[in-house]
Short mmCIF file of C-alpha atoms in Angstrom, two decimals:
data_model
loop_
_atom_site.label_atom_id
_atom_site.label_comp_id
_atom_site.label_asym_id
_atom_site.label_seq_id
_atom_site.Cartn_x
_atom_site.Cartn_y
_atom_site.Cartn_z
CA MET A 1 155.23 -99.75 -145.93
CA PRO A 2 155.16 -103.26 -144.37
CA ASP A 3 152.11 -105.49 -144.78
CA GLN A 4 149.65 -105.32 -141.87
CA ILE A 5 148.83 -108.60 -140.04
CA SER A 6 145.13 -109.01 -139.23
CA ALA A 7 144.23 -109.81 -135.61
CA ALA A 8 141.10 -111.70 -136.74
CA PRO A 9 141.52 -115.47 -137.27
CA ASP A 10 141.13 -116.79 -140.79
CA ARG A 11 138.22 -119.04 -141.71
CA SER A 12 140.20 -122.30 -141.49
CA THR A 13 141.32 -121.55 -137.95
CA LEU A 14 137.79 -120.65 -136.94
CA ARG A 15 136.34 -123.88 -138.34
CA LEU A 16 138.99 -125.94 -136.49
CA ALA A 17 138.20 -124.21 -133.21
CA LEU A 18 134.49 -124.86 -133.61
CA VAL A 19 135.07 -128.58 -134.32
CA VAL A 20 137.36 -129.03 -131.29
CA GLY A 21 134.94 -127.16 -129.05
CA GLY A 22 132.07 -129.32 -130.22
CA LEU A 23 133.97 -132.50 -129.46
CA VAL A 24 134.84 -131.31 -125.96
CA LEU A 25 131.20 -130.37 -125.30
CA ALA A 26 130.00 -133.80 -126.51
CA VAL A 27 132.43 -135.61 -124.21
CA LEU A 28 131.40 -133.53 -121.20
CA LEU A 29 127.69 -133.98 -121.97
CA GLY A 30 128.09 -137.75 -122.38
CA PHE A 31 129.96 -138.01 -119.07
CA GLY A 32 127.22 -136.12 -117.27
CA LEU A 33 124.46 -138.26 -118.76
CA GLY A 34 126.38 -141.40 -117.86
CA ARG A 35 126.59 -140.33 -114.23
CA LEU A 36 122.89 -139.46 -114.21
CA ASN A 37 121.97 -142.85 -115.64
CA ALA A 38 124.21 -144.71 -113.19
CA ASN A 39 122.67 -142.93 -110.23
CA GLY A 40 119.05 -142.82 -111.38
CA ALA A 41 118.38 -145.91 -113.47
CA ALA A 42 118.82 -148.30 -110.55
CA THR A 43 115.65 -146.95 -108.99
CA THR A 44 113.55 -147.90 -112.00
CA GLY A 45 115.29 -151.08 -113.26
CA SER A 46 114.99 -154.72 -112.18
CA PRO A 47 115.18 -155.59 -108.46
CA SER A 48 118.54 -156.68 -107.10
CA LEU A 49 119.31 -160.38 -107.51
CA ALA A 50 120.54 -160.33 -103.93
CA ALA A 51 117.01 -159.79 -102.57
CA GLN A 52 116.52 -162.17 -99.68
CA HIS A 53 113.63 -164.49 -98.72
CA THR A 54 111.42 -162.53 -96.34
CA ASP A 55 109.20 -165.22 -94.83
CA PRO A 56 109.98 -165.88 -91.15
CA PRO A 57 111.63 -169.26 -90.53
CA GLY A 58 109.16 -172.09 -90.50
CA ILE A 59 106.37 -170.61 -92.64
CA GLY A 60 105.61 -169.89 -96.26
CA PRO A 61 105.83 -172.07 -99.37
CA HIS A 62 109.32 -172.30 -100.81
CA ASN A 63 111.96 -174.60 -102.26
CA HIS A 64 115.17 -175.61 -100.52
CA GLY A 65 117.66 -175.90 -103.33
CA THR A 66 121.00 -174.11 -103.43
CA ALA A 67 122.68 -172.78 -100.33
CA MET A 68 121.77 -169.26 -101.41
CA GLY A 69 118.07 -170.05 -101.10
CA THR A 70 115.34 -169.06 -103.54
CA ASP A 71 111.92 -167.50 -103.57
CA GLN A 72 108.92 -168.72 -105.53
CA GLY A 73 109.34 -168.08 -109.21
CA ALA A 74 113.11 -167.52 -109.05
CA ALA A 75 115.59 -169.73 -110.85
CA ILE A 76 116.68 -172.66 -108.72
CA GLU A 77 119.32 -175.35 -108.85
CA SER A 78 119.21 -178.67 -107.06
CA GLY A 79 120.96 -178.81 -103.70
CA GLY A 80 122.69 -181.62 -101.85
CA LEU A 81 125.18 -182.33 -104.63
CA ALA A 82 128.23 -181.25 -102.59
CA VAL A 83 129.62 -182.03 -99.16
CA SER A 84 130.74 -178.39 -98.81
CA SER A 85 128.90 -175.20 -99.78
CA ALA A 86 128.52 -171.58 -98.62
CA GLY A 87 131.47 -172.01 -96.25
CA PHE A 88 130.05 -175.07 -94.45
CA THR A 89 131.05 -178.75 -94.61
CA LEU A 90 129.10 -181.87 -93.69
CA ALA A 91 131.44 -184.12 -91.70
CA PRO A 92 130.05 -187.61 -90.87
CA LEU A 93 131.91 -189.46 -88.13
CA ALA A 94 131.35 -192.77 -89.95
CA THR A 95 129.79 -193.67 -93.29
CA GLU A 96 129.63 -197.50 -93.29
CA PHE A 97 126.61 -199.40 -91.98
CA THR A 98 125.57 -203.05 -91.82
CA ALA A 99 122.59 -203.59 -94.08
CA ASN A 100 119.27 -204.12 -92.25
CA HIS A 101 120.86 -203.62 -88.81
CA PRO A 102 120.05 -200.65 -86.56
CA GLY A 103 122.89 -198.14 -86.48
CA GLN A 104 123.59 -194.55 -85.50
CA LEU A 105 124.50 -191.75 -87.88
CA ARG A 106 126.63 -189.06 -86.25
CA PHE A 107 127.92 -185.94 -87.98
CA GLN A 108 128.91 -182.31 -87.57
CA VAL A 109 128.45 -179.20 -89.67
CA ARG A 110 131.77 -177.32 -89.72
CA ASP A 111 132.66 -173.79 -90.77
CA VAL A 112 135.65 -172.64 -92.84
CA GLN A 113 137.89 -172.89 -89.76
CA ARG A 114 136.64 -176.49 -89.33
CA ARG A 115 134.91 -175.57 -86.10
CA PRO A 116 131.60 -177.33 -85.35
CA VAL A 117 128.62 -175.07 -85.91
CA THR A 118 126.20 -174.98 -82.98
CA ARG A 119 123.65 -172.25 -83.87
CA PHE A 120 120.78 -173.30 -86.12
CA ALA A 121 117.38 -171.79 -86.81
CA VAL A 122 114.25 -173.85 -86.17
CA VAL A 123 112.64 -174.22 -89.61
CA HIS A 124 109.42 -176.18 -89.93
CA ASP A 125 109.56 -177.14 -86.26
CA LYS A 126 113.08 -178.64 -86.45
CA PRO A 127 116.64 -177.29 -86.60
CA MET A 128 117.81 -180.17 -88.82
CA HIS A 129 116.01 -182.19 -91.50
CA LEU A 130 117.87 -185.30 -92.68
CA ILE A 131 116.77 -187.13 -95.82
CA VAL A 132 118.26 -190.57 -96.58
CA VAL A 133 117.63 -192.56 -99.76
CA ARG A 134 119.42 -195.28 -101.69
CA ARG A 135 120.95 -194.20 -104.99
CA ASP A 136 118.27 -196.07 -106.94
CA LEU A 137 115.79 -193.72 -105.16
CA SER A 138 114.34 -196.46 -102.93
CA GLY A 139 114.26 -196.64 -99.13
CA TYR A 140 113.36 -192.97 -98.51
CA GLN A 141 113.56 -191.74 -94.88
CA HIS A 142 112.87 -188.27 -93.41
CA LEU A 143 114.64 -188.02 -90.04
CA HIS A 144 115.30 -185.36 -87.39
CA PRO A 145 118.63 -185.71 -85.57
CA THR A 146 119.36 -184.16 -82.19
CA MET A 147 122.47 -182.08 -81.46
CA ALA A 148 124.84 -182.40 -78.51
CA ALA A 149 126.48 -179.35 -76.94
CA ASP A 150 129.65 -179.88 -78.99
CA GLY A 151 127.74 -179.64 -82.29
CA THR A 152 127.55 -183.38 -82.98
CA TRP A 153 124.25 -184.49 -84.47
CA SER A 154 123.01 -188.06 -84.04
CA VAL A 155 120.03 -190.10 -85.19
CA PRO A 156 119.17 -193.82 -85.28
CA LEU A 157 119.48 -195.09 -88.84
CA THR A 158 118.86 -198.44 -90.52
CA LEU A 159 119.86 -198.95 -94.16
CA ALA A 160 117.50 -201.73 -95.15
CA GLN A 161 119.37 -202.96 -98.24
CA PRO A 162 123.02 -203.11 -99.35
CA GLY A 163 124.20 -200.35 -101.64
CA VAL A 164 125.30 -196.74 -101.70
CA TRP A 165 122.91 -194.33 -100.00
CA ARG A 166 122.69 -190.55 -100.09
CA ALA A 167 122.18 -188.47 -96.93
CA TYR A 168 121.03 -184.84 -97.20
CA ALA A 169 121.39 -182.43 -94.29
CA ASP A 170 118.90 -179.56 -94.75
CA PHE A 171 119.44 -176.74 -92.21
CA THR A 172 119.75 -172.99 -91.62
CA VAL A 173 122.83 -171.60 -89.84
CA VAL A 174 122.49 -168.52 -87.62
CA ALA A 175 125.55 -166.21 -87.62
CA ASP A 176 126.70 -164.13 -84.63
CA ASN A 177 125.03 -161.06 -86.15
CA GLY A 178 121.74 -162.94 -86.57
CA ALA A 179 122.05 -163.46 -90.33
CA GLN A 180 120.66 -166.80 -91.53
CA THR A 181 122.06 -169.02 -94.28
CA ALA A 182 119.98 -171.93 -95.60
CA VAL A 183 122.18 -174.83 -96.75
CA THR A 184 121.64 -178.35 -98.05
CA LEU A 185 124.71 -180.61 -98.01
CA GLY A 186 124.99 -184.22 -99.10
CA THR A 187 127.25 -187.18 -98.43
CA ASP A 188 127.29 -190.85 -99.39
CA LEU A 189 126.77 -193.72 -96.95
CA VAL A 190 127.45 -197.34 -97.78
CA ALA A 191 126.00 -200.68 -96.70
CA PRO A 192 128.35 -203.38 -98.10
CA GLY A 193 126.83 -206.39 -99.82
CA GLY A 194 125.29 -207.49 -103.07
CA TYR A 195 123.64 -204.45 -104.63
CA GLN A 196 120.57 -205.13 -106.74
CA PRO A 197 119.29 -201.75 -107.96
CA ARG A 198 115.55 -201.39 -108.42
CA SER A 199 114.08 -199.94 -111.57
CA LEU A 200 112.33 -196.63 -111.10
CA PRO A 201 108.54 -197.06 -111.42
CA GLY A 202 106.91 -195.40 -114.41
CA PRO A 203 105.34 -191.95 -114.19
CA ALA A 204 101.94 -191.81 -112.48
CA THR A 205 99.80 -189.11 -110.89
CA SER A 206 98.12 -191.44 -108.38
CA THR A 207 99.33 -194.06 -105.91
CA THR A 208 98.18 -195.91 -102.81
CA VAL A 209 99.95 -196.09 -99.45
CA ASP A 210 98.78 -197.53 -96.12
CA GLY A 211 95.16 -197.64 -97.30
CA PHE A 212 95.15 -194.06 -98.65
CA THR A 213 94.82 -193.03 -102.28
CA VAL A 214 97.01 -190.04 -103.08
CA GLY A 215 96.90 -188.16 -106.36
CA TYR A 216 98.20 -184.88 -107.69
CA GLN A 217 97.37 -182.39 -110.42
CA GLY A 218 99.86 -180.13 -112.19
CA THR A 219 102.39 -180.25 -115.01
CA PRO A 220 105.92 -179.26 -113.96
CA GLN A 221 108.12 -177.60 -116.57
CA ALA A 222 111.88 -177.17 -116.49
CA GLY A 223 112.84 -173.76 -115.15
CA ALA A 224 109.25 -172.71 -114.42
CA THR A 225 107.36 -172.52 -111.13
CA VAL A 226 104.06 -174.38 -111.35
CA PRO A 227 101.45 -175.45 -108.79
CA LEU A 228 101.05 -179.06 -107.72
CA THR A 229 97.97 -179.93 -105.67
CA PHE A 230 97.78 -183.23 -103.77
CA ARG A 231 94.58 -184.89 -102.59
CA VAL A 232 94.57 -187.66 -99.98
CA ASP A 233 91.51 -189.94 -99.77
CA GLY A 234 90.70 -192.68 -97.28
CA ALA A 235 87.96 -195.27 -97.31
CA GLY A 236 85.29 -192.66 -96.57
CA GLY A 237 86.49 -189.86 -98.82
CA ALA A 238 88.89 -187.01 -98.16
CA ALA A 239 91.31 -187.89 -95.36
CA PRO A 240 91.39 -185.57 -92.31
CA LEU A 241 94.93 -184.28 -92.80
CA GLU A 242 96.80 -183.03 -89.74
CA ARG A 243 99.69 -180.63 -89.52
CA TYR A 244 103.07 -182.35 -89.58
CA LEU A 245 106.12 -180.20 -88.84
CA GLY A 246 103.91 -177.13 -89.04
CA ALA A 247 102.37 -177.89 -92.44
CA TYR A 248 99.81 -180.18 -94.05
CA GLY A 249 102.47 -181.86 -96.15
CA HIS A 250 106.14 -181.90 -97.09
CA LEU A 251 107.45 -182.69 -100.54
CA VAL A 252 110.96 -183.82 -101.48
CA ALA A 253 111.94 -184.17 -105.14
CA LEU A 254 115.12 -186.01 -106.16
CA ARG A 255 116.48 -185.94 -109.71
CA GLU A 256 117.40 -189.29 -111.22
CA GLY A 257 121.09 -189.58 -112.09
CA ASP A 258 122.85 -187.09 -109.83
CA LEU A 259 120.19 -187.14 -107.06
CA GLY A 260 119.84 -183.36 -107.05
CA TYR A 261 117.62 -182.36 -104.12
CA LEU A 262 114.57 -180.10 -103.82
CA HIS A 263 112.63 -179.72 -100.55
CA VAL A 264 109.31 -178.00 -101.22
CA HIS A 265 106.86 -176.67 -98.63
CA PRO A 266 103.18 -175.96 -99.25
CA GLU A 267 100.74 -173.13 -98.81
CA PRO A 268 100.08 -172.66 -95.07
CA GLU A 269 96.41 -173.71 -95.40
CA LEU A 270 94.60 -176.36 -97.42
CA VAL A 271 93.20 -175.22 -100.76
CA ASP A 272 89.80 -176.86 -101.41
CA GLY A 273 90.87 -179.67 -99.08
CA GLN A 274 94.12 -180.25 -100.96
CA VAL A 275 97.78 -179.55 -100.23
CA LYS A 276 99.15 -177.01 -102.70
CA PHE A 277 102.85 -176.70 -103.51
CA TRP A 278 104.77 -174.46 -105.91
CA LEU A 279 107.48 -176.55 -107.56
CA THR A 280 110.40 -175.33 -109.66
CA THR A 281 112.27 -178.14 -111.41
CA PRO A 282 115.68 -176.90 -112.58
CA SER A 283 116.11 -179.16 -115.62
CA PRO A 284 114.40 -181.79 -117.76
CA GLY A 285 114.62 -185.38 -116.59
CA ARG A 286 112.98 -187.88 -114.28
CA TYR A 287 112.32 -187.03 -110.66
CA ARG A 288 111.07 -189.07 -107.73
CA LEU A 289 108.56 -187.22 -105.51
CA TYR A 290 108.09 -188.10 -101.84
CA LEU A 291 105.04 -186.59 -100.11
CA ASP A 292 104.93 -186.81 -96.30
CA PHE A 293 101.49 -186.33 -94.72
CA GLN A 294 99.94 -187.07 -91.34
CA VAL A 295 96.57 -188.64 -90.45
CA GLY A 296 95.64 -189.89 -86.97
CA ALA A 297 99.08 -188.93 -85.59
CA ASP A 298 100.77 -191.30 -88.07
CA VAL A 299 103.07 -190.04 -90.84
CA HIS A 300 102.79 -191.64 -94.26
CA THR A 301 104.85 -191.19 -97.43
CA ALA A 302 103.42 -191.35 -100.94
CA GLU A 303 105.91 -191.72 -103.82
CA PHE A 304 105.60 -190.71 -107.47
CA THR A 305 107.79 -190.75 -110.55
CA LEU A 306 107.64 -187.51 -112.54
CA THR A 307 109.02 -186.85 -116.03
CA VAL A 308 109.83 -183.22 -116.81
CA PRO A 309 110.17 -182.53 -120.55
#
């Protein structure tokens, strides 16, 4: 009689089936958990880095650094180091001036198709803020050009001393869909002649300008956002500060060496009679601070040298 073949699997076959089944179940379970994590974790994790500045144009304390813009407390890099950024190019019609002679700076902001841009948001009462300073950080000027219908900006400009100067165009472009892009672009200007660079004054927290004593409190740190409060005193005590360009003060910080640019705006109201800024310095080094303030309808500029460890 022939041997009978059992229909039941032997123990080896059974163990193999259980192992394979377990592996398949683990893979399927891991896939499902991965999908759950991908769909659910985003609601509890860190906010998107693409979050945009929500203050309306012209108000709120903030830095103007990179073309992407930054909020208080966010990482920031200096702006104004490039002639092109975020799809826009600063195109001056001429860059040479005669030292200590009145001239005219004319330029356009062009898009990627090299077309002049003509739609700009009004930010801090002006659609264009132009900062000009010599490369030794002397001769600071804060100007406001006017734009012709063809997108050409112009402003009277005198470069008081020979040398290479840096011009920063600080503006916000408005796209056809209403989206706004804040950009700071920079270009060099030159006044031929014998260049005698000035040494940067040493660090100080107090200075005098036009009969006013201006001092600040605060200790900036690289990569951190810290408060700086400025007090302006006249002969009789605290000066009666007036709003200038919609605020009680404007602060520009330029980094020695590459002239990286930060434009910082203050709290909307005075704090204990002082102008309070939130400053983020992107790196260690020496910076020159320029504080614009207005008293009696006149604008004054106090300058400080700041060392960030």
